[in-house]
PDB file of C-alpha atoms in Angstrom:
ATOM      1  CA  MET A   1      17.126  13.090 -13.079  1.00 74.00           C
ATOM      2  CA  ASP A   2      13.523  13.239 -14.584  1.00 81.00           C
ATOM      3  CA  PHE A   3      11.727   9.602 -15.086  1.00 82.00           C
ATOM      4  CA  ASP A   4      12.167   9.191 -18.772  1.00 85.00           C
ATOM      5  CA  THR A   5      15.954   9.560 -18.506  1.00 90.00           C
ATOM      6  CA  GLY A   6      16.102   7.228 -15.324  1.00 86.00           C
ATOM      7  CA  MET A   7      13.773   4.454 -17.490  1.00 86.00           C
ATOM      8  CA  CYS A   8      16.743   4.616 -19.885  1.00 88.00           C
ATOM      9  CA  VAL A   9      19.296   4.395 -17.121  1.00 90.00           C
ATOM     10  CA  LEU A  10      17.824   1.347 -15.817  1.00 88.00           C
ATOM     11  CA  ASP A  11      17.099  -0.211 -19.212  1.00 85.00           C
ATOM     12  CA  THR A  12      20.884   0.170 -19.852  1.00 87.00           C
ATOM     13  CA  LEU A  13      21.754  -1.024 -17.078  1.00 87.00           C
ATOM     14  CA  GLN A  14      19.444  -4.409 -17.463  1.00 84.00           C
ATOM     15  CA  ASN A  15      20.864  -4.916 -20.756  1.00 83.00           C
ATOM     16  CA  GLN A  16      24.446  -4.309 -19.814  1.00 85.00           C
ATOM     17  CA  VAL A  17      24.425  -6.633 -16.659  1.00 86.00           C
ATOM     18  CA  GLY A  18      22.007  -9.108 -18.002  1.00 84.00           C
ATOM     19  CA  THR A  19      24.023 -12.014 -19.609  1.00 81.00           C
ATOM     20  CA  THR A  20      20.296 -12.986 -21.928  1.00 79.00           C
ATOM     21  CA  LYS A  21      17.997 -11.215 -23.568  1.00 76.00           C
ATOM     22  CA  GLU A  22      15.029 -11.989 -20.972  1.00 77.00           C
ATOM     23  CA  HIS A  23      14.838 -10.052 -17.927  1.00 75.00           C
ATOM     24  CA  LYS A  24      12.301  -9.653 -15.413  1.00 77.00           C
ATOM     25  CA  ASN A  25      10.370  -7.829 -12.839  1.00 80.00           C
ATOM     26  CA  MET A  26      12.073  -4.447 -12.418  1.00 87.00           C
ATOM     27  CA  ILE A  27      10.891  -2.683 -15.510  1.00 86.00           C
ATOM     28  CA  VAL A  28       7.447  -3.422 -16.618  1.00 85.00           C
ATOM     29  CA  LYS A  29       5.483  -2.375 -19.482  1.00 84.00           C
ATOM     30  CA  ASP A  30       1.882  -2.146 -20.065  1.00 84.00           C
ATOM     31  CA  ILE A  31      -0.811  -0.077 -22.228  1.00 87.00           C
ATOM     32  CA  MET A  32       0.652   2.797 -20.178  1.00 85.00           C
ATOM     33  CA  GLY A  33       3.853   2.356 -21.229  1.00 84.00           C
ATOM     34  CA  LYS A  34       6.790   1.522 -18.545  1.00 84.00           C
ATOM     35  CA  MET A  35       6.884   1.480 -14.949  1.00 86.00           C
ATOM     36  CA  ILE A  36       9.531   0.494 -12.488  1.00 88.00           C
ATOM     37  CA  HIS A  37       8.217  -1.917 -10.174  1.00 88.00           C
ATOM     38  CA  MET A  38       9.754  -1.250  -6.757  1.00 90.00           C
ATOM     39  CA  VAL A  39       9.412  -3.554  -3.445  1.00 89.00           C
ATOM     40  CA  ARG A  40      10.164  -3.540  -0.041  1.00 90.00           C
ATOM     41  CA  ASN A  41      10.053  -6.534   2.690  1.00 86.00           C
ATOM     42  CA  VAL A  42       7.734  -6.191   5.250  1.00 82.00           C
ATOM     43  CA  PHE A  43       9.711  -8.216   8.025  1.00 85.00           C
ATOM     44  CA  GLU A  44      13.168  -8.799   8.569  1.00 86.00           C
ATOM     45  CA  LYS A  45      15.207 -11.416  10.677  1.00 86.00           C
ATOM     46  CA  ARG A  46      16.012 -10.133  13.785  1.00 80.00           C
ATOM     47  CA  ARG A  47      19.776  -9.569  15.044  1.00 78.00           C
ATOM     48  CA  ILE A  48      18.801 -11.020  18.041  1.00 72.00           C
ATOM     49  CA  MET A  49      16.397 -14.034  18.289  1.00 68.00           C
ATOM     50  CA  LEU A  50      14.340 -13.589  21.436  1.00 65.00           C
ATOM     51  CA  ASP A  51      14.023 -16.541  23.613  1.00 63.00           C
ATOM     52  CA  SER A  52      11.096 -17.599  24.859  1.00 57.00           C
ATOM     53  CA  PRO A  53      10.353 -21.625  25.159  1.00 50.00           C
ATOM     54  CA  HIS A  54       7.029 -21.515  25.871  1.00 48.00           C
ATOM     55  CA  GLY A  55       5.819 -19.374  23.325  1.00 49.00           C
ATOM     56  CA  GLN A  56       2.703 -17.408  24.127  1.00 48.00           C
ATOM     57  CA  SER A  57       1.608 -19.004  27.083  1.00 49.00           C
ATOM     58  CA  LEU A  58       4.619 -17.292  28.933  1.00 49.00           C
ATOM     59  CA  LYS A  59       3.628 -14.340  30.853  1.00 53.00           C
ATOM     60  CA  GLY A  60       5.452 -11.163  29.260  1.00 53.00           C
ATOM     61  CA  ALA A  61       6.100 -12.938  26.010  1.00 50.00           C
ATOM     62  CA  PRO A  62       7.299 -10.602  23.931  1.00 52.00           C
ATOM     63  CA  GLN A  63       4.755  -9.032  21.190  1.00 52.00           C
ATOM     64  CA  MET A  64       5.937  -8.608  17.614  1.00 54.00           C
ATOM     65  CA  ASP A  65       5.931  -4.839  17.544  1.00 59.00           C
ATOM     66  CA  GLU A  66       4.246  -1.842  18.328  1.00 64.00           C
ATOM     67  CA  GLU A  67       3.661  -1.180  14.606  1.00 64.00           C
ATOM     68  CA  THR A  68       1.953  -4.515  14.211  1.00 70.00           C
ATOM     69  CA  GLN A  69      -0.218  -4.713  17.292  1.00 69.00           C
ATOM     70  CA  ASN A  70      -2.683  -3.000  15.426  1.00 68.00           C
ATOM     71  CA  TRP A  71      -2.660  -4.485  11.809  1.00 71.00           C
ATOM     72  CA  PRO A  72      -5.997  -5.362  10.764  1.00 71.00           C
ATOM     73  CA  ILE A  73      -4.616  -9.394  10.969  1.00 76.00           C
ATOM     74  CA  ALA A  74      -7.219 -12.058   9.392  1.00 83.00           C
ATOM     75  CA  GLU A  75      -8.287 -14.500  12.567  1.00 86.00           C
ATOM     76  CA  GLU A  76      -6.535 -17.410  10.953  1.00 89.00           C
ATOM     77  CA  LEU A  77      -3.232 -16.115  10.599  1.00 86.00           C
ATOM     78  CA  VAL A  78      -2.946 -14.266  14.087  1.00 81.00           C
ATOM     79  CA  GLY A  79      -1.040 -17.606  15.210  1.00 83.00           C
ATOM     80  CA  GLU A  80       1.330 -17.403  12.139  1.00 85.00           C
ATOM     81  CA  LEU A  81       2.132 -13.757  12.516  1.00 81.00           C
ATOM     82  CA  ASP A  82       2.683 -14.711  16.176  1.00 77.00           C
ATOM     83  CA  GLU A  83       5.333 -16.936  15.392  1.00 80.00           C
ATOM     84  CA  LEU A  84       7.160 -14.604  13.339  1.00 82.00           C
ATOM     85  CA  LYS A  85       7.571 -12.507  16.450  1.00 76.00           C
ATOM     86  CA  TYR A  86      10.760 -14.675  17.737  1.00 76.00           C
ATOM     87  CA  THR A  87      12.800 -14.570  14.518  1.00 82.00           C
ATOM     88  CA  PHE A  88      11.619 -11.339  12.705  1.00 84.00           C
ATOM     89  CA  GLN A  89      10.573  -7.948  13.435  1.00 81.00           C
ATOM     90  CA  ALA A  90       8.610  -5.322  11.163  1.00 81.00           C
ATOM     91  CA  ASP A  91      10.565  -3.231   8.529  1.00 82.00           C
ATOM     92  CA  LEU A  92       8.468  -0.291   8.048  1.00 81.00           C
ATOM     93  CA  LEU A  93       8.518   2.133   5.015  1.00 86.00           C
ATOM     94  CA  PRO A  94      10.687   4.890   5.648  1.00 91.00           C
ATOM     95  CA  LEU A  95       8.612   7.685   4.435  1.00 93.00           C
ATOM     96  CA  TYR A  96       9.471  10.891   4.971  1.00 95.00           C
ATOM     97  CA  HIS A  97       7.646  14.179   4.426  1.00 94.00           C
ATOM     98  CA  ASP A  98       9.308  17.479   5.630  1.00 93.00           C
ATOM     99  CA  GLY A  99      11.734  15.903   7.108  1.00 92.00           C
ATOM    100  CA  HIS A 100       9.666  13.921   9.563  1.00 92.00           C
ATOM    101  CA  LEU A 101       9.021   9.899   9.302  1.00 91.00           C
ATOM    102  CA  VAL A 102       5.407   9.246   8.557  1.00 89.00           C
ATOM    103  CA  GLU A 103       3.470   7.364  10.794  1.00 83.00           C
ATOM    104  CA  PRO A 104       2.366   3.906   9.079  1.00 79.00           C
ATOM    105  CA  SER A 105      -1.142   4.348  10.128  1.00 76.00           C
ATOM    106  CA  HIS A 106      -1.337   7.898   7.783  1.00 84.00           C
ATOM    107  CA  ALA A 107       1.181   6.339   5.178  1.00 86.00           C
ATOM    108  CA  GLN A 108      -1.530   5.494   2.577  1.00 85.00           C
ATOM    109  CA  ASN A 109      -3.625   8.985   3.102  1.00 87.00           C
ATOM    110  CA  VAL A 110      -0.139  10.819   2.965  1.00 90.00           C
ATOM    111  CA  ILE A 111       1.571   9.231  -0.206  1.00 90.00           C
ATOM    112  CA  ASN A 112      -1.987   9.063  -2.565  1.00 91.00           C
ATOM    113  CA  GLY A 113      -1.100  11.435  -5.783  1.00 91.00           C
ATOM    114  CA  ALA A 114       2.171  12.421  -4.127  1.00 93.00           C
ATOM    115  CA  ILE A 115       4.869  13.476  -5.898  1.00 93.00           C
ATOM    116  CA  VAL A 116       8.596  11.505  -4.001  1.00 92.00           C
ATOM    117  CA  GLU A 117      11.567  10.972  -4.797  1.00 93.00           C
ATOM    118  CA  VAL A 118      12.542   7.264  -4.413  1.00 93.00           C
ATOM    119  CA  HIS A 119      15.678   5.688  -2.859  1.00 94.00           C
ATOM    120  CA  PHE A 120      16.604   1.992  -4.192  1.00 93.00           C
ATOM    121  CA  GLY A 121      19.032  -0.489  -4.724  1.00 93.00           C
ATOM    122  CA  ILE A 122      19.215  -2.867  -7.516  1.00 92.00           C
ATOM    123  CA  LEU A 123      19.265  -6.567  -6.873  1.00 90.00           C
ATOM    124  CA  HIS A 124      19.965  -8.803  -9.408  1.00 90.00           C
ATOM    125  CA  TRP A 125      19.936 -12.810  -9.837  1.00 88.00           C
ATOM    126  CA  HIS A 126      20.781 -14.895 -12.896  1.00 86.00           C
ATOM    127  CA  ILE A 127      18.602 -18.044 -13.048  1.00 84.00           C
ATOM    128  CA  SER A 128      18.563 -20.430 -15.613  1.00 83.00           C
ATOM    129  CA  ASP A 129      17.576 -18.480 -19.023  1.00 82.00           C
ATOM    130  CA  PHE A 130      16.395 -15.651 -17.228  1.00 83.00           C
ATOM    131  CA  ASN A 131      17.906 -12.087 -15.694  1.00 85.00           C
ATOM    132  CA  ILE A 132      15.729 -11.330 -12.783  1.00 87.00           C
ATOM    133  CA  PHE A 133      16.245  -7.633 -11.342  1.00 89.00           C
ATOM    134  CA  GLN A 134      14.229  -6.122  -7.942  1.00 90.00           C
ATOM    135  CA  ALA A 135      14.612  -2.769  -7.186  1.00 92.00           C
ATOM    136  CA  ASN A 136      13.957  -2.701  -3.296  1.00 92.00           C
ATOM    137  CA  ILE A 137      12.882   0.618  -1.306  1.00 94.00           C
ATOM    138  CA  GLU A 138      14.853   1.761   0.763  1.00 94.00           C
ATOM    139  CA  LYS A 139      13.784   5.519   1.188  1.00 95.00           C
ATOM    140  CA  ILE A 140      10.912   7.918   0.160  1.00 95.00           C
ATOM    141  CA  ILE A 141      10.685  11.467   0.134  1.00 96.00           C
ATOM    142  CA  ILE A 142       7.501  13.162  -0.279  1.00 95.00           C
ATOM    143  CA  LEU A 143       8.557  16.340  -2.527  1.00 95.00           C
ATOM    144  CA  LYS A 144       4.816  17.487  -2.960  1.00 93.00           C
ATOM    145  CA  LEU A 145       1.760  16.389  -1.460  1.00 93.00           C
ATOM    146  CA  GLY A 146      -1.234  15.267  -3.831  1.00 88.00           C
ATOM    147  CA  TYR A 147      -4.482  16.656  -3.854  1.00 81.00           C
ATOM    148  CA  ARG A 148      -6.613  16.152  -0.625  1.00 69.00           C
ATOM    149  CA  HIS A 149      -9.782  14.829  -1.564  1.00 54.00           C
ATOM    150  CA  HIS A 150     -13.271  15.289   0.179  1.00 53.00           C
ATOM    151  CA  THR A 151     -13.451  12.763   2.683  1.00 54.00           C
ATOM    152  CA  SER A 152     -17.516  12.505   3.542  1.00 53.00           C
ATOM    153  CA  ASN A 153     -19.460  10.008   2.161  1.00 54.00           C
ATOM    154  CA  TYR A 154     -21.739  12.250   1.145  1.00 59.00           C
ATOM    155  CA  LYS A 155     -21.533  14.064  -2.194  1.00 55.00           C
ATOM    156  CA  CYS A 156     -20.903  18.056  -1.923  1.00 57.00           C
ATOM    157  CA  LEU A 157     -23.928  19.741  -3.579  1.00 55.00           C
ATOM    158  CA  HIS A 158     -22.758  21.657  -7.078  1.00 57.00           C
ATOM    159  CA  PRO A 159     -23.446  24.822  -7.056  1.00 61.00           C
ATOM    160  CA  ASN A 160     -26.085  24.159 -10.026  1.00 60.00           C
ATOM    161  CA  ASP A 161     -27.882  21.762  -8.774  1.00 57.00           C
ATOM    162  CA  THR A 162     -31.089  22.648  -6.925  1.00 57.00           C
ATOM    163  CA  VAL A 163     -32.424  21.227  -3.688  1.00 52.00           C
ATOM    164  CA  SER A 164     -35.732  19.915  -4.064  1.00 54.00           C
ATOM    165  CA  GLU A 165     -38.085  17.915  -1.825  1.00 54.00           C
ATOM    166  CA  PRO A 166     -39.049  14.898  -1.893  1.00 53.00           C
ATOM    167  CA  GLU A 167     -42.561  14.189  -2.817  1.00 56.00           C
ATOM    168  CA  LYS A 168     -44.889  12.996   0.115  1.00 55.00           C
ATOM    169  CA  LYS A 169     -45.876   9.252   0.148  1.00 52.00           C
ATOM    170  CA  LYS A 170     -49.626   8.795   0.347  1.00 54.00           C
ATOM    171  CA  SER A 171     -50.490   7.027   3.649  1.00 51.00           C
ATOM    172  CA  CYS A 172     -53.122   4.218   4.146  1.00 52.00           C
ATOM    173  CA  HIS A 173     -55.319   6.622   5.550  1.00 52.00           C
ATOM    174  CA  ASP A 174     -55.406   8.556   2.029  1.00 50.00           C
ATOM    175  CA  GLU A 175     -58.999   8.775  -0.262  1.00 51.00           C
ATOM    176  CA  ASP A 176     -56.608   7.771  -2.987  1.00 50.00           C
ATOM    177  CA  ALA A 177     -54.586   5.222  -1.534  1.00 50.00           C
ATOM    178  CA  HIS A 178     -54.340   1.759  -3.939  1.00 48.00           C
ATOM    179  CA  SER A 179     -53.901  -1.855  -2.593  1.00 49.00           C
ATOM    180  CA  SER A 180     -50.719  -2.864  -1.438  1.00 49.00           C
ATOM    181  CA  GLY A 181     -50.194  -4.668  -4.878  1.00 51.00           C
ATOM    182  CA  SER A 182     -50.294  -1.578  -6.871  1.00 48.00           C
ATOM    183  CA  GLN A 183     -47.833   1.245  -6.939  1.00 51.00           C
ATOM    184  CA  VAL A 184     -47.681   4.560  -4.879  1.00 47.00           C
TER     185      VAL A 184
END
């Protein structure tokens, strides 16, 4: 199914399921047109709670997960993340390329500009006068990688550009040197 057909189906679904005319969160309209707002929870509740009455002070207390040990966490939030480790575990984005799971550290680079197939489920809530819809990502399959950008911090020389040597600056010992207050 192509994108426009999919958007039409989702719009129809919202209109048939929703009991009010106000639908929120899943289909977003902006100056570029309609888009689907999709989400994925970063953590899920552990099925078996970890037991450690002494918390971090206990030698060998469990770390959150191998996946989270290298996450860039603001210093003031490290304690909160450590508190989560006993009741929650990381639920990583299931991103696949050529049938293989993409490592979290590579996900941003791989998905950037790619053509993807997204499998998702839809949740619906009716709260007061609003119908709230949420598209929850279940799996992303990369169909075609995006254009790879040059990763250097330096610009590449364009074939039409010529390389010119910078002008030599005058030293204080040159006869034509000026005082420090003037421009060279």
